[in-house]
Short mmCIF file of C-alpha atoms in Angstrom, two decimals:
data_model
loop_
_atom_site.label_atom_id
_atom_site.label_comp_id
_atom_site.label_asym_id
_atom_site.label_seq_id
_atom_site.Cartn_x
_atom_site.Cartn_y
_atom_site.Cartn_z
CA MET A 1 0.03 -0.10 0.07
CA ASN A 2 1.34 3.24 -0.77
CA VAL A 3 2.05 6.23 1.34
CA TYR A 4 1.49 10.05 0.63
CA TYR A 5 2.49 13.31 2.74
CA MET A 6 2.41 16.52 2.15
CA LEU A 7 4.90 19.46 3.33
CA ASP A 8 2.48 21.56 4.53
CA PRO A 9 3.38 25.05 6.08
CA ILE A 10 2.12 25.71 9.35
CA GLU A 11 -0.97 27.86 9.34
CA ALA A 12 0.95 30.95 10.88
CA GLU A 13 3.37 30.93 8.18
CA LYS A 14 0.99 30.51 5.04
CA SER A 15 0.09 34.12 5.13
CA LYS A 16 3.68 35.25 4.13
CA GLY A 17 3.27 33.49 0.65
CA ALA A 18 5.01 30.97 -1.40
CA GLY A 19 8.47 30.31 -1.32
CA LYS A 20 11.19 28.06 0.10
CA GLY A 21 12.06 28.29 3.66
CA ARG A 22 8.94 28.17 5.47
CA ARG A 23 8.25 25.84 8.47
CA CYS A 24 6.01 23.02 7.86
CA LEU A 25 4.41 19.76 8.90
CA LEU A 26 4.75 16.27 7.19
CA THR A 27 0.92 15.70 6.70
CA PRO A 28 -0.50 12.28 5.75
CA ILE A 29 -2.81 12.85 2.67
CA THR A 30 -4.56 10.84 -0.19
CA SER A 31 -3.51 9.79 -3.49
CA GLU A 32 -6.06 12.20 -4.87
CA GLU A 33 -4.85 15.24 -2.63
CA ALA A 34 -1.06 14.04 -3.69
CA VAL A 35 -2.16 14.72 -7.25
CA ALA A 36 -4.25 18.00 -6.34
CA THR A 37 -1.81 19.63 -4.16
CA LYS A 38 0.95 22.64 -5.31
CA HIS A 39 3.09 21.80 -2.02
CA PRO A 40 5.90 19.11 -2.40
CA ILE A 41 4.94 15.78 -1.67
CA VAL A 42 6.80 12.82 -0.36
CA LYS A 43 5.56 9.14 -1.02
CA VAL A 44 6.42 5.59 -0.74
CA ILE A 45 5.81 2.93 -3.56
CA SER A 46 6.60 -0.22 -4.05
CA SER A 47 9.81 -1.08 -5.72
CA GLU A 48 8.42 -2.48 -8.87
CA GLU A 49 6.47 0.95 -9.27
CA PHE A 50 9.60 2.89 -8.75
CA ASP A 51 11.55 0.77 -11.49
CA LYS A 52 8.74 2.44 -13.73
CA LEU A 53 8.90 5.86 -12.74
CA PRO A 54 8.60 7.91 -15.94
CA LEU A 55 10.66 10.76 -13.82
CA ILE A 56 13.97 8.52 -14.46
CA SER A 57 13.15 6.79 -17.93
CA ASP A 58 16.57 8.34 -18.93
CA LEU A 59 18.40 6.20 -16.55
CA SER A 60 18.72 2.21 -17.55
CA MET A 61 16.35 -0.11 -15.92
CA ASP A 62 19.26 -2.22 -14.62
CA PHE A 63 20.74 0.69 -12.71
CA ILE A 64 17.55 1.40 -11.34
CA ARG A 65 16.73 -1.86 -9.97
CA SER A 66 20.17 -2.29 -8.60
CA LEU A 67 19.65 1.06 -6.56
CA VAL A 68 16.21 -0.95 -5.18
CA GLU A 69 18.31 -3.91 -4.48
CA ALA A 70 21.55 -2.33 -3.23
CA GLU A 71 23.01 -3.11 0.00
CA THR A 72 24.82 0.07 0.31
CA ASN A 73 23.87 3.74 0.94
CA TYR A 74 24.37 5.65 -2.15
CA VAL A 75 23.45 9.19 -3.88
CA ASP A 76 24.17 10.61 -6.97
CA GLU A 77 23.19 14.13 -8.36
CA TYR A 78 22.15 14.81 -11.70
CA LEU A 79 21.05 18.11 -12.99
CA ASP A 80 17.19 18.27 -11.91
CA TYR A 81 17.24 15.52 -9.36
CA VAL A 82 18.89 13.22 -6.77
CA ILE A 83 18.70 9.47 -6.95
CA GLY A 84 19.93 6.86 -4.39
CA SER A 85 19.35 4.15 -2.23
CA PHE A 86 19.57 3.21 1.29
CA SER A 87 20.59 0.05 3.38
CA ILE A 88 19.53 0.26 7.00
CA PRO A 89 20.89 -2.57 9.26
CA SER A 90 18.11 -3.63 11.49
CA LYS A 91 18.77 -3.26 15.24
CA LYS A 92 16.18 -6.24 15.95
CA SER A 93 18.46 -8.49 14.43
CA ASN A 94 21.69 -7.43 15.74
CA LEU A 95 22.39 -5.57 12.15
CA ASP A 96 22.27 -9.35 10.61
CA GLU A 97 19.47 -8.21 8.48
CA LEU A 98 19.44 -5.17 6.05
CA ASP A 99 16.21 -3.18 5.09
CA THR A 100 17.21 -1.82 1.77
CA PHE A 101 15.39 0.79 -0.62
CA ALA A 102 15.73 3.36 -3.16
CA PHE A 103 14.83 7.23 -3.56
CA TYR A 104 14.24 9.69 -5.99
CA MET A 105 14.04 13.56 -5.20
CA ASP A 106 13.47 16.84 -7.17
CA GLU A 107 11.82 19.84 -6.01
CA GLN A 108 8.66 18.96 -5.94
CA MET A 109 8.64 15.30 -4.93
CA LEU A 110 10.58 12.73 -2.45
CA ILE A 111 9.98 9.34 -3.60
CA PHE A 112 10.92 5.99 -1.75
CA GLY A 113 10.73 2.73 -3.69
CA ASP A 114 10.52 0.58 -0.65
CA ASP A 115 8.90 -2.96 -0.04
CA THR A 116 10.05 -3.51 3.60
CA GLY A 117 8.30 -0.73 5.19
CA THR A 118 11.06 0.82 6.85
CA ALA A 119 10.64 4.18 4.74
CA ALA A 120 7.19 4.27 5.54
CA LYS A 121 7.77 3.74 9.33
CA ASN A 122 10.32 6.42 9.37
CA LEU A 123 8.23 8.98 7.73
CA SER A 124 5.58 8.32 10.20
CA ASP A 125 7.85 8.71 13.01
CA ILE A 126 8.70 12.32 11.53
CA ALA A 127 5.41 13.22 11.10
CA ASP A 128 5.12 12.70 14.78
CA LEU A 129 7.53 14.89 15.88
CA GLY A 130 5.63 17.97 14.33
CA VAL A 131 7.28 20.74 12.74
CA ILE A 132 10.27 19.61 11.05
CA GLY A 133 11.77 22.92 9.66
CA THR A 134 11.57 24.27 5.72
CA ASP A 135 9.05 22.77 3.38
CA THR A 136 11.48 21.55 0.98
CA THR A 137 12.40 17.89 -0.06
CA SER A 138 15.99 18.55 0.79
CA HIS A 139 15.26 19.42 4.15
CA CYS A 140 12.72 16.54 4.37
CA LEU A 141 15.35 13.94 3.30
CA TYR A 142 18.01 15.52 5.78
CA VAL A 143 15.07 14.93 8.51
CA PHE A 144 14.52 11.54 7.02
CA ILE A 145 18.40 10.36 7.07
CA LYS A 146 18.70 12.07 10.54
CA GLN A 147 15.60 10.04 11.94
CA PHE A 148 17.58 6.90 11.43
CA LEU A 149 20.35 8.13 13.66
CA VAL A 150 18.56 9.84 16.32
CA ASP A 151 18.80 6.78 18.82
CA ASP A 152 22.18 5.34 17.64
CA VAL A 153 24.27 6.87 20.58
CA VAL A 154 22.01 5.15 23.01
CA TYR A 155 22.18 1.81 20.65
CA LEU A 156 26.01 1.83 20.62
CA GLY A 157 26.36 2.85 24.49
CA LYS A 158 24.26 -0.30 25.42
CA MET A 159 26.42 -2.13 22.92
CA GLU A 160 29.50 -1.17 24.77
CA ASP A 161 27.90 -1.97 28.28
CA GLU A 162 27.42 -5.53 27.04
CA MET A 163 31.03 -6.00 25.87
CA GLU A 164 32.16 -4.70 29.23
CA ARG A 165 30.13 -7.26 31.07
CA LEU A 166 31.75 -9.88 29.06
CA GLU A 167 35.03 -8.57 29.75
CA GLU A 168 34.26 -8.58 33.28
CA ALA A 169 32.83 -12.37 33.17
CA MET A 170 36.12 -13.40 31.40
CA LEU A 171 38.52 -11.53 34.23
CA ALA A 172 36.31 -13.02 37.09
CA HIS A 173 36.13 -16.63 35.49
CA HIS A 174 32.69 -16.82 36.33
CA GLN A 175 31.43 -17.43 32.77
CA ASP A 176 32.55 -19.42 29.94
CA VAL A 177 32.66 -16.77 27.07
CA GLY A 178 33.43 -18.10 23.55
CA SER A 179 35.10 -16.69 21.07
CA GLY A 180 32.25 -16.78 18.59
CA ILE A 181 30.32 -14.46 21.03
CA ILE A 182 33.19 -12.03 21.02
CA MET A 183 33.78 -11.97 17.25
CA GLU A 184 29.73 -11.56 16.77
CA TYR A 185 30.20 -8.16 18.97
CA ARG A 186 33.40 -7.03 16.55
CA ARG A 187 31.37 -8.05 13.32
CA ARG A 188 28.24 -5.90 14.58
CA ALA A 189 30.76 -3.11 15.05
CA MET A 190 32.05 -3.38 11.91
CA ARG A 191 28.81 -3.56 10.46
CA ILE A 192 27.65 -0.32 11.89
CA THR A 193 30.79 1.59 11.34
CA SER A 194 30.72 0.81 7.66
CA TYR A 195 26.91 2.31 7.69
CA TYR A 196 27.86 5.20 9.41
CA ASN A 197 30.51 5.90 6.86
CA GLN A 198 28.40 5.71 3.97
CA ILE A 199 25.79 7.94 5.38
CA GLY A 200 28.43 10.35 6.01
CA VAL A 201 29.79 10.06 2.54
CA MET A 202 26.12 10.86 1.22
CA ALA A 203 25.64 13.91 3.65
CA ASP A 204 29.09 14.97 2.28
CA ILE A 205 27.74 14.80 -1.27
CA LEU A 206 24.38 16.35 -0.75
CA ALA A 207 26.25 19.05 1.22
CA ASP A 208 28.68 19.78 -1.69
CA ASN A 209 25.71 21.01 -3.50
CA GLU A 210 26.92 20.60 -7.09
CA ASN A 211 23.95 21.72 -8.93
CA LYS A 212 23.56 24.89 -6.12
CA GLU A 213 19.92 23.71 -5.41
CA LEU A 214 20.29 23.91 -1.62
CA ASP A 215 20.66 27.34 0.20
CA HIS A 216 23.25 28.02 3.03
CA GLU A 217 21.23 26.61 5.68
CA GLN A 218 20.77 23.27 3.82
CA VAL A 219 24.24 22.77 3.00
CA GLN A 220 25.01 23.73 6.85
CA ALA A 221 22.73 20.95 7.89
CA TYR A 222 24.34 18.32 5.67
CA SER A 223 27.42 19.34 7.02
CA ASN A 224 26.56 18.83 10.40
CA LEU A 225 24.76 15.44 9.47
CA ALA A 226 28.08 14.41 7.84
CA ASN A 227 29.85 15.39 10.85
CA TYR A 228 27.65 13.42 13.20
CA ALA A 229 27.80 10.16 11.28
CA ASP A 230 31.62 10.66 11.30
CA HIS A 231 31.33 10.73 15.18
CA LEU A 232 29.18 7.72 15.13
CA ALA A 233 31.40 5.94 12.91
CA ALA A 234 34.23 6.85 15.06
CA ARG A 235 32.32 5.43 18.18
CA GLY A 236 32.00 2.22 16.06
CA GLU A 237 35.64 2.03 15.25
CA SER A 238 36.45 1.95 18.95
CA LEU A 239 33.99 -0.71 19.43
CA GLU A 240 35.54 -2.43 16.86
CA ASN A 241 38.99 -2.30 18.68
CA TYR A 242 37.29 -3.15 21.96
CA GLY A 243 36.07 -6.37 20.12
CA LEU A 244 39.88 -7.10 19.16
CA GLU A 245 40.95 -6.51 22.62
CA LEU A 246 38.19 -8.63 24.16
CA TYR A 247 39.59 -11.61 21.55
CA GLN A 248 42.92 -11.10 22.58
CA LEU A 249 42.03 -11.11 26.26
CA HIS A 250 40.06 -14.61 25.55
CA GLN A 251 42.94 -15.93 23.79
CA THR A 252 45.31 -14.80 26.84
CA THR A 253 42.83 -16.61 29.24
CA ILE A 254 42.92 -19.56 27.18
CA ASP A 255 46.94 -19.85 27.11
CA LEU A 256 47.06 -18.97 30.86
CA ALA A 257 44.87 -22.23 31.49
CA GLN A 258 46.67 -24.21 29.27
CA ASN A 259 50.02 -23.17 30.88
CA SER A 260 48.33 -23.78 34.41
CA ILE A 261 47.83 -27.50 33.15
CA MET A 262 51.30 -27.88 31.55
CA GLN A 263 52.70 -26.70 34.74
CA THR A 264 50.68 -28.97 36.88
CA LEU A 265 51.72 -31.80 34.54
CA THR A 266 55.52 -30.79 34.87
CA ILE A 267 55.38 -30.81 38.43
CA VAL A 268 53.81 -34.12 38.67
CA THR A 269 56.21 -35.68 35.93
CA VAL A 270 59.29 -34.00 37.70
CA ILE A 271 58.18 -35.57 41.24
CA LEU A 272 57.51 -39.13 39.60
CA ALA A 273 60.92 -39.01 37.74
CA PRO A 274 63.01 -40.08 40.46
CA LEU A 275 60.30 -42.47 41.94
CA THR A 276 60.24 -43.85 38.67
CA LEU A 277 64.02 -44.21 38.68
CA ILE A 278 64.16 -45.92 41.81
CA THR A 279 61.36 -48.47 41.05
CA SER A 280 63.01 -49.27 37.81
CA TRP A 281 66.18 -49.77 39.26
CA PHE A 282 65.16 -52.10 41.59
CA GLY A 283 62.37 -53.77 39.71
CA MET A 284 65.04 -55.36 37.45
CA ASN A 285 65.14 -59.04 37.23
CA ILE A 286 68.48 -59.16 39.08
CA ILE A 287 69.72 -59.56 42.44
CA LEU A 288 70.97 -56.05 43.75
CA PRO A 289 73.15 -55.90 47.16
CA GLY A 290 70.68 -55.33 49.77
CA THR A 291 67.67 -56.30 48.00
CA GLN A 292 67.22 -59.25 50.29
CA GLU A 293 67.43 -57.21 53.63
CA PRO A 294 63.98 -56.43 55.08
CA LEU A 295 65.26 -52.59 56.13
CA MET A 296 66.17 -51.85 52.32
CA TRP A 297 62.56 -51.48 51.64
CA ILE A 298 61.91 -49.22 54.47
CA ALA A 299 64.90 -47.27 53.39
CA LEU A 300 63.60 -47.10 49.83
CA LEU A 301 60.22 -45.55 51.16
CA ALA A 302 61.83 -43.17 53.25
CA THR A 303 63.90 -42.12 50.37
CA CYS A 304 61.00 -41.86 48.04
CA ALA A 305 59.29 -39.83 51.05
CA VAL A 306 61.91 -37.51 51.49
CA ILE A 307 62.57 -36.92 47.66
CA ILE A 308 58.30 -35.73 47.63
CA ALA A 309 59.04 -33.69 50.66
CA ILE A 310 61.85 -31.80 49.28
CA LEU A 311 60.45 -31.24 45.54
CA VAL A 312 56.93 -30.11 47.03
CA ILE A 313 58.57 -27.69 49.29
CA HIS A 314 60.95 -26.66 46.39
CA PHE A 315 57.64 -26.02 43.97
CA HIS A 316 55.82 -24.42 47.14
CA ARG A 317 58.41 -21.85 47.47
CA ARG A 318 58.52 -20.83 43.61
CA ARG A 319 54.87 -20.61 44.13
CA TRP A 320 53.93 -23.28 41.48
CA LEU A 321 51.89 -25.19 44.00
#
């Protein structure tokens, strides 16, 4: 089902006349109202309908279809319009799934080709905000992109808290943390960092204002958006590095456990070595001097006990026991 909105100047501003720069609301409208209105409109259509838009017939169908299916955030400016794609990692699936869709923007229309419902949900959230700023499609696209990032500082903070709890569990040895869990956090950080970098590039391209369609305030808004995306990307990179540190800590914990086992085996081997020598010497099938004496076996047992005591005391002083 298609969704339509109008960039509706608020009542207090309507008396100032037509033109750019008026504050507005993103107001839901019907398809008939979308055809009749003179205000800029925003709509969400299916990817199949987006492929057939006459507005972009000069572009090849293969390119348009690739935008709808692209797993990247991309924008390209043409003389009278802008076209691009979004690929939004789903936080509900730990960023494993991507919501991909394309968009077209000119001075009068902002159109999303989306089968996932992501664009419609984001526009609904924006409409609930109330006044969104100027009544231009470029500003609406800016708000649309920013809305995707609004809660990401909190999301990254929660992700960092989860990683800190893993670190505490490993240091306290009260939870068996597998390397797969740690690497999954690092992969999530890598995916979301790539996403922020792409959004930052998109905002930079739009801020360049190659076709001189944006005013100074809009250029500044996109520049600020690029800086914000870069800030989030830097936070994501720090989580990537944190994930690598956790993996190294995990490997160190494993190495220490293996060293402890090898140390125990070494101690046991060293203690048993002289006892093994004595028993093998007197266990040979030959008669050795004194083996027939009853006190000889008492002497051997005493010797073994003394050897064990000396080695245990030695290892204890070395803090190996």
